[in-house]
Amino acid sequence: MEVRRTVPVKLDADSDDAVLLEDTVDTFLWSAQYVADHAFEGEYVTTSKTTLDDETYDDVREATDGFNGGLVQAARNKAAEACKSVVAKWKQGKKASKPYFTSPHVVYDHRTATFHDDYVSLATTSDRIEADYVLPDENRDTPHAEYLSSDEYETTGAELHYTNGNWMLHIHCKKDVEPDTLDQATTENGTVLGVDLGVNNLAVASTGTFWTGDEFDHWRREYEKRRGDLQECGTRWAHENMQAVGRKEEGRFKMTLHRISNELVAEARDNMCSVIAFEDLTDIRDRTGASWGHKWAFNRLYEYVEYKAAEYGINVEQVDPENTSRRCSHCGFTHPDNRESGSFECQKCDYENHADYNAAKNIGLRYLRRNQTGDDGGAPLGVRLNSGTLNVNGGYEPLASDEARTGVHAESHP
Ligand SMILES: [Zn+2]
């Protein structure tokens, strides 16, 4: 089996290179969109890569003035996969519409990119360009040292992204392992850290670590009170003062959220998790009765965790939140009566635990199930609990070496 990792590396691109990369991104997205549009013509959506290739390759090459053949095919694969996932959603009775490719990126493989120790050569709409990696000074203990410059891992491809004014290359690496046991495979592949976000506990991890919302609530109440006082004055001066109070309080919220996000990423690293799974945040106010302030905090927390985790090659994902608080993480029985405010008690198997902790486990399990059908040999195999891992069938594997840690929400698994 394979172990896979993705390492984000910033590229040092001069202004000439940047112009070519921008043009390449535009052409790549245009090509993917052309294929998706074509796939949606006619009575059925075409998802076969071969058919789409036959039907669009020459047209795309012609329309793009001979765009690199490997990049045209990568764009076609991207479109085919996006169309496939739309059809899969339809089959589950969910709503989905034709994919639109807007986020600036390009998919590279070994035909279109050459990966060297400290620079990469990339195909563009014109000649190839060479861009240096911007690597951390201290090379120990970084994913760059561990995966990128390691002889054990080979690079398989990369995605070029343009974010916050930077050209980032997310380089995919893999190595082959022959695991003796599932335990070793789990260790090598990493596990999922499930995280539940909520009003009473801002975050709860499947390892049983809780981050309370007390500090956040304190600042929020303070802010609302002072805002109320100032509003009564009603003067222009009071209005400006109110905005200043807002900025100050927002700074405090952000500091708290930075601390929690650092601790969440540390929790994932300590437990060798390769993925941190959150629930989809879109409708979280309807589900949890959270205020706008809370939703703001959840979104910031997610963003902070996402970019901090990327530095360690840990992926951050969102999963479908449906029933994660009503479903029993032990037997799968789903019922509204299972949950009563803070506590969870399964009506079927009598499993009892903290409601948010039960939800965190479900979020991790949902990520595993979603990825079980994929062909990604590097996908995690278990949800990390405080003293072991839970696999997709609900099987529990205790950690051989590690004792259950103190200070966390321990669980003696039935
Ligand atoms: Zn149950």
Coordinates of C-alpha atoms and ligand atoms in Angstrom, one line a residue:
M1 CA 0.0 0.0 0.0
E2 CA 1.0 3.6 -0.3
V3 CA 1.4 6.5 2.0
R4 CA 0.7 9.9 0.5
R5 CA 1.5 13.3 1.7
T6 CA 1.0 16.8 0.3
V7 CA 3.5 19.5 1.0
P8 CA 2.8 23.2 0.3
V9 CA 5.8 25.1 -1.0
K10 CA 5.9 28.8 -1.9
L11 CA 7.4 29.6 -5.2
D12 CA 9.7 32.5 -6.0
A13 CA 8.3 33.7 -9.2
D14 CA 9.5 36.9 -10.9
S15 CA 7.1 39.2 -12.7
D16 CA 7.7 37.6 -16.1
D17 CA 7.1 34.2 -14.7
A18 CA 4.0 35.5 -12.9
V19 CA 2.5 36.8 -16.2
L20 CA 3.0 33.3 -17.8
L21 CA 1.6 31.5 -14.7
E22 CA -1.5 33.7 -14.7
D23 CA -2.0 33.0 -18.4
T24 CA -1.6 29.3 -17.8
V25 CA -4.1 29.4 -14.9
D26 CA -6.6 31.2 -17.1
T27 CA -6.1 28.7 -20.0
F28 CA -6.3 25.7 -17.7
L29 CA -9.6 26.9 -16.1
W30 CA -11.0 27.8 -19.5
S31 CA -10.1 24.3 -20.8
A32 CA -11.7 22.5 -17.8
Q33 CA -14.8 24.6 -18.2
Y34 CA -15.0 23.9 -21.9
V35 CA -15.0 20.1 -21.1
A36 CA -17.5 20.5 -18.3
D37 CA -19.8 22.5 -20.6
H38 CA -19.5 19.8 -23.3
A39 CA -20.2 17.1 -20.8
F40 CA -23.5 18.7 -19.8
E41 CA -24.7 19.0 -23.4
G42 CA -27.1 16.4 -24.5
E43 CA -29.5 14.2 -22.6
Y44 CA -27.0 12.6 -20.2
V45 CA -23.9 14.0 -18.5
T46 CA -20.8 12.5 -20.0
T47 CA -18.3 11.4 -17.3
S48 CA -16.0 9.0 -19.1
K49 CA -12.5 10.5 -19.5
T50 CA -11.9 8.6 -22.7
T51 CA -15.1 9.9 -24.3
L52 CA -14.5 13.4 -23.2
D53 CA -11.0 13.2 -24.5
D54 CA -12.1 12.0 -27.9
E55 CA -14.8 14.7 -28.1
T56 CA -12.9 17.7 -26.8
Y57 CA -9.1 17.3 -27.0
D58 CA -8.6 18.7 -30.5
D59 CA -11.1 21.5 -30.1
V60 CA -9.5 22.7 -26.9
R61 CA -6.0 22.5 -28.4
E62 CA -7.1 24.5 -31.3
A63 CA -9.1 27.1 -29.3
T64 CA -6.1 27.6 -27.0
D65 CA -3.5 28.0 -29.7
G66 CA -1.9 24.7 -28.9
F67 CA -2.0 24.6 -25.0
N68 CA 0.4 22.0 -23.6
G69 CA -1.2 18.5 -24.3
G70 CA -0.5 17.3 -20.8
L71 CA -2.2 20.3 -19.2
V72 CA -5.2 19.9 -21.6
Q73 CA -5.6 16.3 -20.4
A74 CA -5.2 17.4 -16.7
A75 CA -7.9 20.0 -17.2
R76 CA -10.1 17.3 -18.9
N77 CA -9.5 14.9 -15.9
K78 CA -10.4 17.7 -13.5
A79 CA -13.7 18.4 -15.4
A80 CA -14.5 14.7 -15.7
E81 CA -14.1 14.2 -11.9
A82 CA -16.2 17.2 -11.1
C83 CA -19.0 16.0 -13.4
K84 CA -18.7 12.5 -11.8
S85 CA -19.3 13.9 -8.4
V86 CA -22.3 15.9 -9.6
V87 CA -23.8 12.7 -10.9
A88 CA -23.0 10.9 -7.7
K89 CA -24.9 13.6 -5.7
W90 CA -27.9 13.3 -8.0
K91 CA -27.9 9.5 -7.4
Q92 CA -28.1 10.2 -3.6
G93 CA -31.0 12.5 -4.3
K94 CA -29.0 15.7 -3.6
K95 CA -29.0 18.9 -5.5
A96 CA -25.9 19.7 -7.6
S97 CA -25.3 21.8 -10.7
K98 CA -22.8 22.0 -13.5
P99 CA -19.3 22.6 -12.1
Y100 CA -17.7 26.1 -12.6
F101 CA -14.0 26.4 -12.4
T102 CA -13.0 29.7 -10.8
S103 CA -10.4 29.1 -8.1
P104 CA -7.0 29.8 -9.6
H105 CA -5.1 26.6 -10.0
V106 CA -3.3 24.2 -12.4
V107 CA -2.8 20.5 -12.0
Y108 CA 0.7 19.2 -12.9
D109 CA 2.1 15.7 -13.3
H110 CA 5.5 14.4 -14.4
R111 CA 4.9 15.2 -18.0
T112 CA 4.2 18.9 -17.3
A113 CA 6.5 19.5 -14.3
T114 CA 10.0 18.4 -13.2
F115 CA 10.6 18.5 -9.5
H116 CA 14.2 19.2 -8.4
D117 CA 15.5 19.5 -4.8
D118 CA 15.1 23.2 -4.6
Y119 CA 13.2 24.3 -7.7
V120 CA 10.6 23.2 -10.1
S121 CA 10.2 23.5 -13.8
L122 CA 6.7 24.0 -15.0
A123 CA 5.0 23.9 -18.4
T124 CA 3.1 27.1 -19.2
T125 CA 1.2 28.6 -22.2
S126 CA 4.6 29.5 -23.6
D127 CA 8.1 28.1 -22.6
R128 CA 8.7 26.2 -19.4
I129 CA 9.6 28.3 -16.5
E130 CA 11.9 27.5 -13.5
A131 CA 10.9 28.7 -10.1
D132 CA 12.9 28.3 -6.8
Y133 CA 11.2 26.9 -3.7
V134 CA 11.0 29.4 -0.8
L135 CA 12.0 26.9 1.9
P136 CA 12.2 27.5 5.7
D137 CA 15.7 28.2 7.0
E138 CA 15.5 25.6 9.6
N139 CA 15.2 22.4 7.6
R140 CA 14.6 20.0 10.4
D141 CA 11.1 18.8 11.4
T142 CA 9.4 20.5 8.5
P143 CA 7.3 18.5 6.0
H144 CA 9.8 19.8 3.4
A145 CA 12.6 17.9 5.0
E146 CA 10.5 14.9 5.9
Y147 CA 8.8 14.3 2.6
L148 CA 10.1 16.5 -0.2
S149 CA 13.9 16.1 0.1
S150 CA 13.5 12.5 1.5
D151 CA 14.7 9.6 -0.6
E152 CA 11.9 7.4 0.7
Y153 CA 9.2 9.6 -0.9
E154 CA 8.8 10.2 -4.6
T155 CA 6.9 13.1 -6.0
T156 CA 3.8 12.2 -8.0
G157 CA 2.5 15.6 -9.1
A158 CA 1.4 18.9 -7.8
E159 CA -1.2 21.6 -7.9
L160 CA -0.3 25.2 -8.5
H161 CA -2.5 27.7 -6.5
Y162 CA -2.6 31.4 -6.4
T163 CA -3.6 32.6 -2.9
N164 CA -3.1 35.8 -1.0
G165 CA -0.7 37.1 -3.6
N166 CA 1.5 34.0 -3.5
W167 CA 2.2 31.3 -5.9
M168 CA 2.0 28.0 -4.0
L169 CA 2.8 24.6 -5.2
H170 CA 1.1 21.8 -3.3
I171 CA 3.4 18.9 -4.1
H172 CA 2.1 15.3 -3.8
C173 CA 4.5 12.7 -2.5
K174 CA 4.1 9.0 -1.9
K175 CA 6.0 6.0 -0.6
D176 CA 5.3 2.3 -0.7
V177 CA 5.0 0.4 2.5
E178 CA 4.2 -3.2 3.4
P179 CA 2.4 -2.9 6.7
D180 CA 2.6 -5.9 9.0
T181 CA -0.6 -5.0 10.8
L182 CA -3.5 -2.6 10.4
D183 CA -2.0 -0.8 13.4
Q184 CA 1.1 0.0 11.4
A185 CA -0.9 1.0 8.4
T186 CA -2.9 3.4 10.6
T187 CA 0.2 4.9 12.0
E188 CA 1.8 5.3 8.6
N189 CA -1.3 6.7 7.0
G190 CA -2.3 8.9 9.8
T191 CA -5.8 9.1 11.3
V192 CA -8.6 11.6 11.3
L193 CA -9.2 14.1 14.0
G194 CA -12.9 14.8 14.1
V195 CA -13.8 18.2 15.5
D196 CA -17.3 19.4 16.6
L197 CA -17.9 23.1 16.8
G198 CA -20.6 24.5 19.1
V199 CA -21.9 27.2 21.4
N200 CA -21.2 25.7 24.8
N201 CA -17.9 24.1 23.8
L202 CA -16.3 26.1 21.0
A203 CA -14.5 23.0 19.8
V204 CA -14.4 19.3 20.9
A205 CA -12.0 16.8 19.3
S206 CA -12.5 13.1 18.9
T207 CA -9.4 12.6 21.1
G208 CA -11.6 14.0 23.9
T209 CA -10.0 17.4 24.3
F210 CA -12.5 20.2 24.9
W211 CA -12.1 23.9 24.2
T212 CA -14.8 25.8 26.2
G213 CA -16.6 28.9 24.8
D214 CA -16.3 30.7 28.2
E215 CA -13.5 33.1 27.2
F216 CA -15.3 33.8 23.9
D217 CA -18.6 34.4 25.7
H218 CA -17.0 36.7 28.2
W219 CA -15.6 39.0 25.5
R220 CA -18.8 38.9 23.6
R221 CA -20.9 39.9 26.6
E222 CA -18.4 42.6 27.5
Y223 CA -18.5 44.0 24.0
E224 CA -22.3 44.0 23.9
K225 CA -22.6 45.7 27.3
R226 CA -20.1 48.5 26.4
R227 CA -21.8 48.9 23.0
G228 CA -25.1 49.3 24.8
D229 CA -23.7 52.0 27.1
L230 CA -22.2 53.9 24.2
Q231 CA -25.3 53.6 22.1
E232 CA -27.3 55.4 24.8
C233 CA -25.0 58.4 24.4
G234 CA -26.0 58.6 20.8
T235 CA -23.3 61.1 19.8
R236 CA -20.9 61.0 16.9
W237 CA -18.1 60.6 19.4
A238 CA -19.9 57.6 21.0
H239 CA -20.3 56.0 17.6
E240 CA -16.6 56.3 16.8
N241 CA -15.8 55.0 20.2
M242 CA -18.1 52.0 19.6
Q243 CA -16.2 51.1 16.5
A244 CA -12.9 51.3 18.4
V245 CA -14.3 49.0 21.1
G246 CA -15.4 46.6 18.3
R247 CA -11.9 46.5 16.8
K248 CA -10.3 45.9 20.2
E249 CA -12.8 43.1 21.0
E250 CA -12.3 41.6 17.6
G251 CA -8.6 41.6 18.2
R252 CA -9.2 39.7 21.5
F253 CA -11.5 37.2 19.9
K254 CA -8.9 36.6 17.2
M255 CA -6.2 36.0 19.7
T256 CA -8.3 33.4 21.5
L257 CA -9.1 31.7 18.2
H258 CA -5.4 31.7 17.2
R259 CA -4.6 30.0 20.5
I260 CA -7.3 27.4 20.0
S261 CA -6.3 26.8 16.4
N262 CA -2.7 26.3 17.4
E263 CA -3.8 23.8 20.1
L264 CA -6.0 21.9 17.6
V265 CA -3.1 21.6 15.1
A266 CA -0.8 20.4 17.9
E267 CA -3.4 17.9 19.0
A268 CA -3.5 16.5 15.4
R269 CA 0.3 16.4 15.2
D270 CA 0.7 14.7 18.6
N271 CA -1.8 12.0 17.5
M272 CA -0.3 11.5 14.1
C273 CA -3.5 12.6 12.3
S274 CA -3.1 13.4 8.6
V275 CA -6.6 14.9 8.4
I276 CA -8.7 17.3 10.6
A277 CA -12.4 17.0 9.8
F278 CA -14.9 19.6 10.6
E279 CA -18.6 19.7 9.8
D280 CA -19.7 21.9 6.9
L281 CA -20.2 25.3 8.3
T282 CA -22.7 26.7 5.8
D283 CA -25.9 26.2 7.9
I284 CA -24.4 26.0 11.3
R285 CA -26.6 28.8 12.7
D286 CA -29.8 26.8 11.9
R287 CA -28.4 23.6 13.4
T288 CA -26.9 24.9 16.6
G289 CA -28.7 28.1 17.3
A290 CA -25.3 29.9 17.2
S291 CA -25.2 33.7 17.0
W292 CA -23.7 35.6 14.1
G293 CA -20.7 36.1 16.5
H294 CA -20.3 32.4 16.9
K295 CA -20.6 31.8 13.2
W296 CA -17.9 34.4 12.6
A297 CA -15.7 32.7 15.2
F298 CA -16.3 29.2 13.7
N299 CA -15.3 30.5 10.2
R300 CA -12.1 32.2 11.6
L301 CA -11.2 29.1 13.6
Y302 CA -11.6 26.9 10.5
E303 CA -9.4 29.3 8.4
Y304 CA -6.7 29.5 11.0
V305 CA -6.6 25.7 11.4
E306 CA -6.6 25.2 7.7
Y307 CA -3.5 27.3 7.0
K308 CA -1.6 26.3 10.1
A309 CA -2.2 22.6 9.4
A310 CA -1.0 23.0 5.9
E311 CA 2.4 23.8 7.2
Y312 CA 2.6 20.3 8.6
G313 CA 1.1 18.5 5.6
I314 CA -2.2 18.0 7.4
N315 CA -5.4 18.3 5.3
V316 CA -8.4 20.1 6.7
E317 CA -11.8 19.0 5.3
Q318 CA -15.5 19.6 5.9
V319 CA -18.1 16.8 5.9
D320 CA -21.8 16.7 5.6
P321 CA -23.2 17.7 9.1
E322 CA -26.5 15.9 8.8
N323 CA -27.4 14.0 12.1
T324 CA -23.9 14.1 13.5
S325 CA -25.4 15.2 16.8
R326 CA -28.3 12.6 16.8
R327 CA -26.4 9.6 15.5
C328 CA -24.8 7.1 18.0
S329 CA -21.1 6.9 17.3
H330 CA -21.1 3.4 18.7
C331 CA -24.0 1.6 17.0
G332 CA -25.1 4.1 14.3
F333 CA -28.7 4.4 15.6
T334 CA -30.0 7.9 14.7
H335 CA -32.8 9.5 16.7
P336 CA -33.6 13.0 18.0
D337 CA -34.2 11.5 21.5
N338 CA -30.6 10.3 21.7
R339 CA -29.5 13.7 22.6
E340 CA -30.6 15.9 25.4
S341 CA -28.7 19.2 25.6
G342 CA -25.2 18.3 26.7
S343 CA -25.5 14.6 27.0
F344 CA -25.9 11.8 24.6
E345 CA -27.6 8.5 25.4
C346 CA -28.3 6.0 22.7
Q347 CA -31.9 4.7 22.9
K348 CA -30.8 1.5 21.3
C349 CA -27.4 0.5 22.7
D350 CA -27.3 2.7 25.8
Y351 CA -24.0 4.2 24.8
E352 CA -23.6 7.4 26.9
N353 CA -21.2 10.2 26.5
H354 CA -20.9 14.0 26.2
A355 CA -23.1 15.0 23.2
D356 CA -20.3 17.2 21.6
Y357 CA -17.8 14.4 21.9
N358 CA -20.2 11.9 20.3
A359 CA -20.6 14.4 17.5
A360 CA -16.8 14.8 17.0
K361 CA -16.5 11.0 16.7
N362 CA -19.3 11.0 14.1
I363 CA -17.6 13.8 12.1
G364 CA -14.4 11.7 11.9
L365 CA -16.3 8.6 11.0
R366 CA -18.2 10.4 8.2
Y367 CA -14.9 11.6 6.7
L368 CA -13.7 7.9 6.7
R369 CA -16.9 6.7 5.1
R370 CA -16.8 9.4 2.4
N371 CA -13.3 8.4 1.4
Q372 CA -13.7 4.7 1.7
T373 CA -14.9 4.3 -1.8
G374 CA -12.1 6.5 -3.3
D375 CA -9.0 4.9 -4.8
D376 CA -6.7 7.0 -2.6
G377 CA -4.5 4.4 -1.0
G378 CA -3.2 7.1 1.4
A379 CA -6.5 7.9 3.0
P380 CA -6.6 7.6 6.8
L381 CA -8.0 4.3 8.2
G382 CA -9.3 5.4 11.5
V383 CA -10.7 8.1 13.7
R384 CA -8.3 9.1 16.5
L385 CA -9.7 8.7 20.0
N386 CA -7.9 9.4 23.2
S387 CA -6.5 5.9 23.6
G388 CA -6.8 4.3 20.2
T389 CA -8.5 4.4 16.8
L390 CA -12.0 3.7 15.6
N391 CA -12.2 2.2 12.1
V392 CA -15.0 2.7 9.6
N393 CA -16.9 -0.5 10.7
G394 CA -16.9 0.7 14.3
G395 CA -14.0 -1.6 15.3
Y396 CA -11.9 -0.2 18.1
E397 CA -8.1 -0.7 18.1
P398 CA -6.3 0.4 21.3
L399 CA -2.9 2.0 21.1
A400 CA -0.3 -0.6 22.0
S401 CA 2.3 1.7 23.4
D402 CA 0.4 4.8 24.5
E403 CA -1.6 4.9 27.7
A404 CA -4.7 6.9 27.7
R405 CA -3.6 10.4 28.5
T406 CA -4.8 12.3 31.5
G407 CA -6.5 15.6 31.3
V408 CA -8.7 14.5 28.4
H409 CA -12.1 13.1 28.1
A410 CA -11.3 9.4 28.4
E411 CA -13.6 6.8 27.2
S412 CA -13.6 3.1 28.0
H413 CA -14.8 1.8 24.7
P414 CA -17.3 -1.0 25.1
Ligands
ZN1 ZN -26.1 3.2 20.0

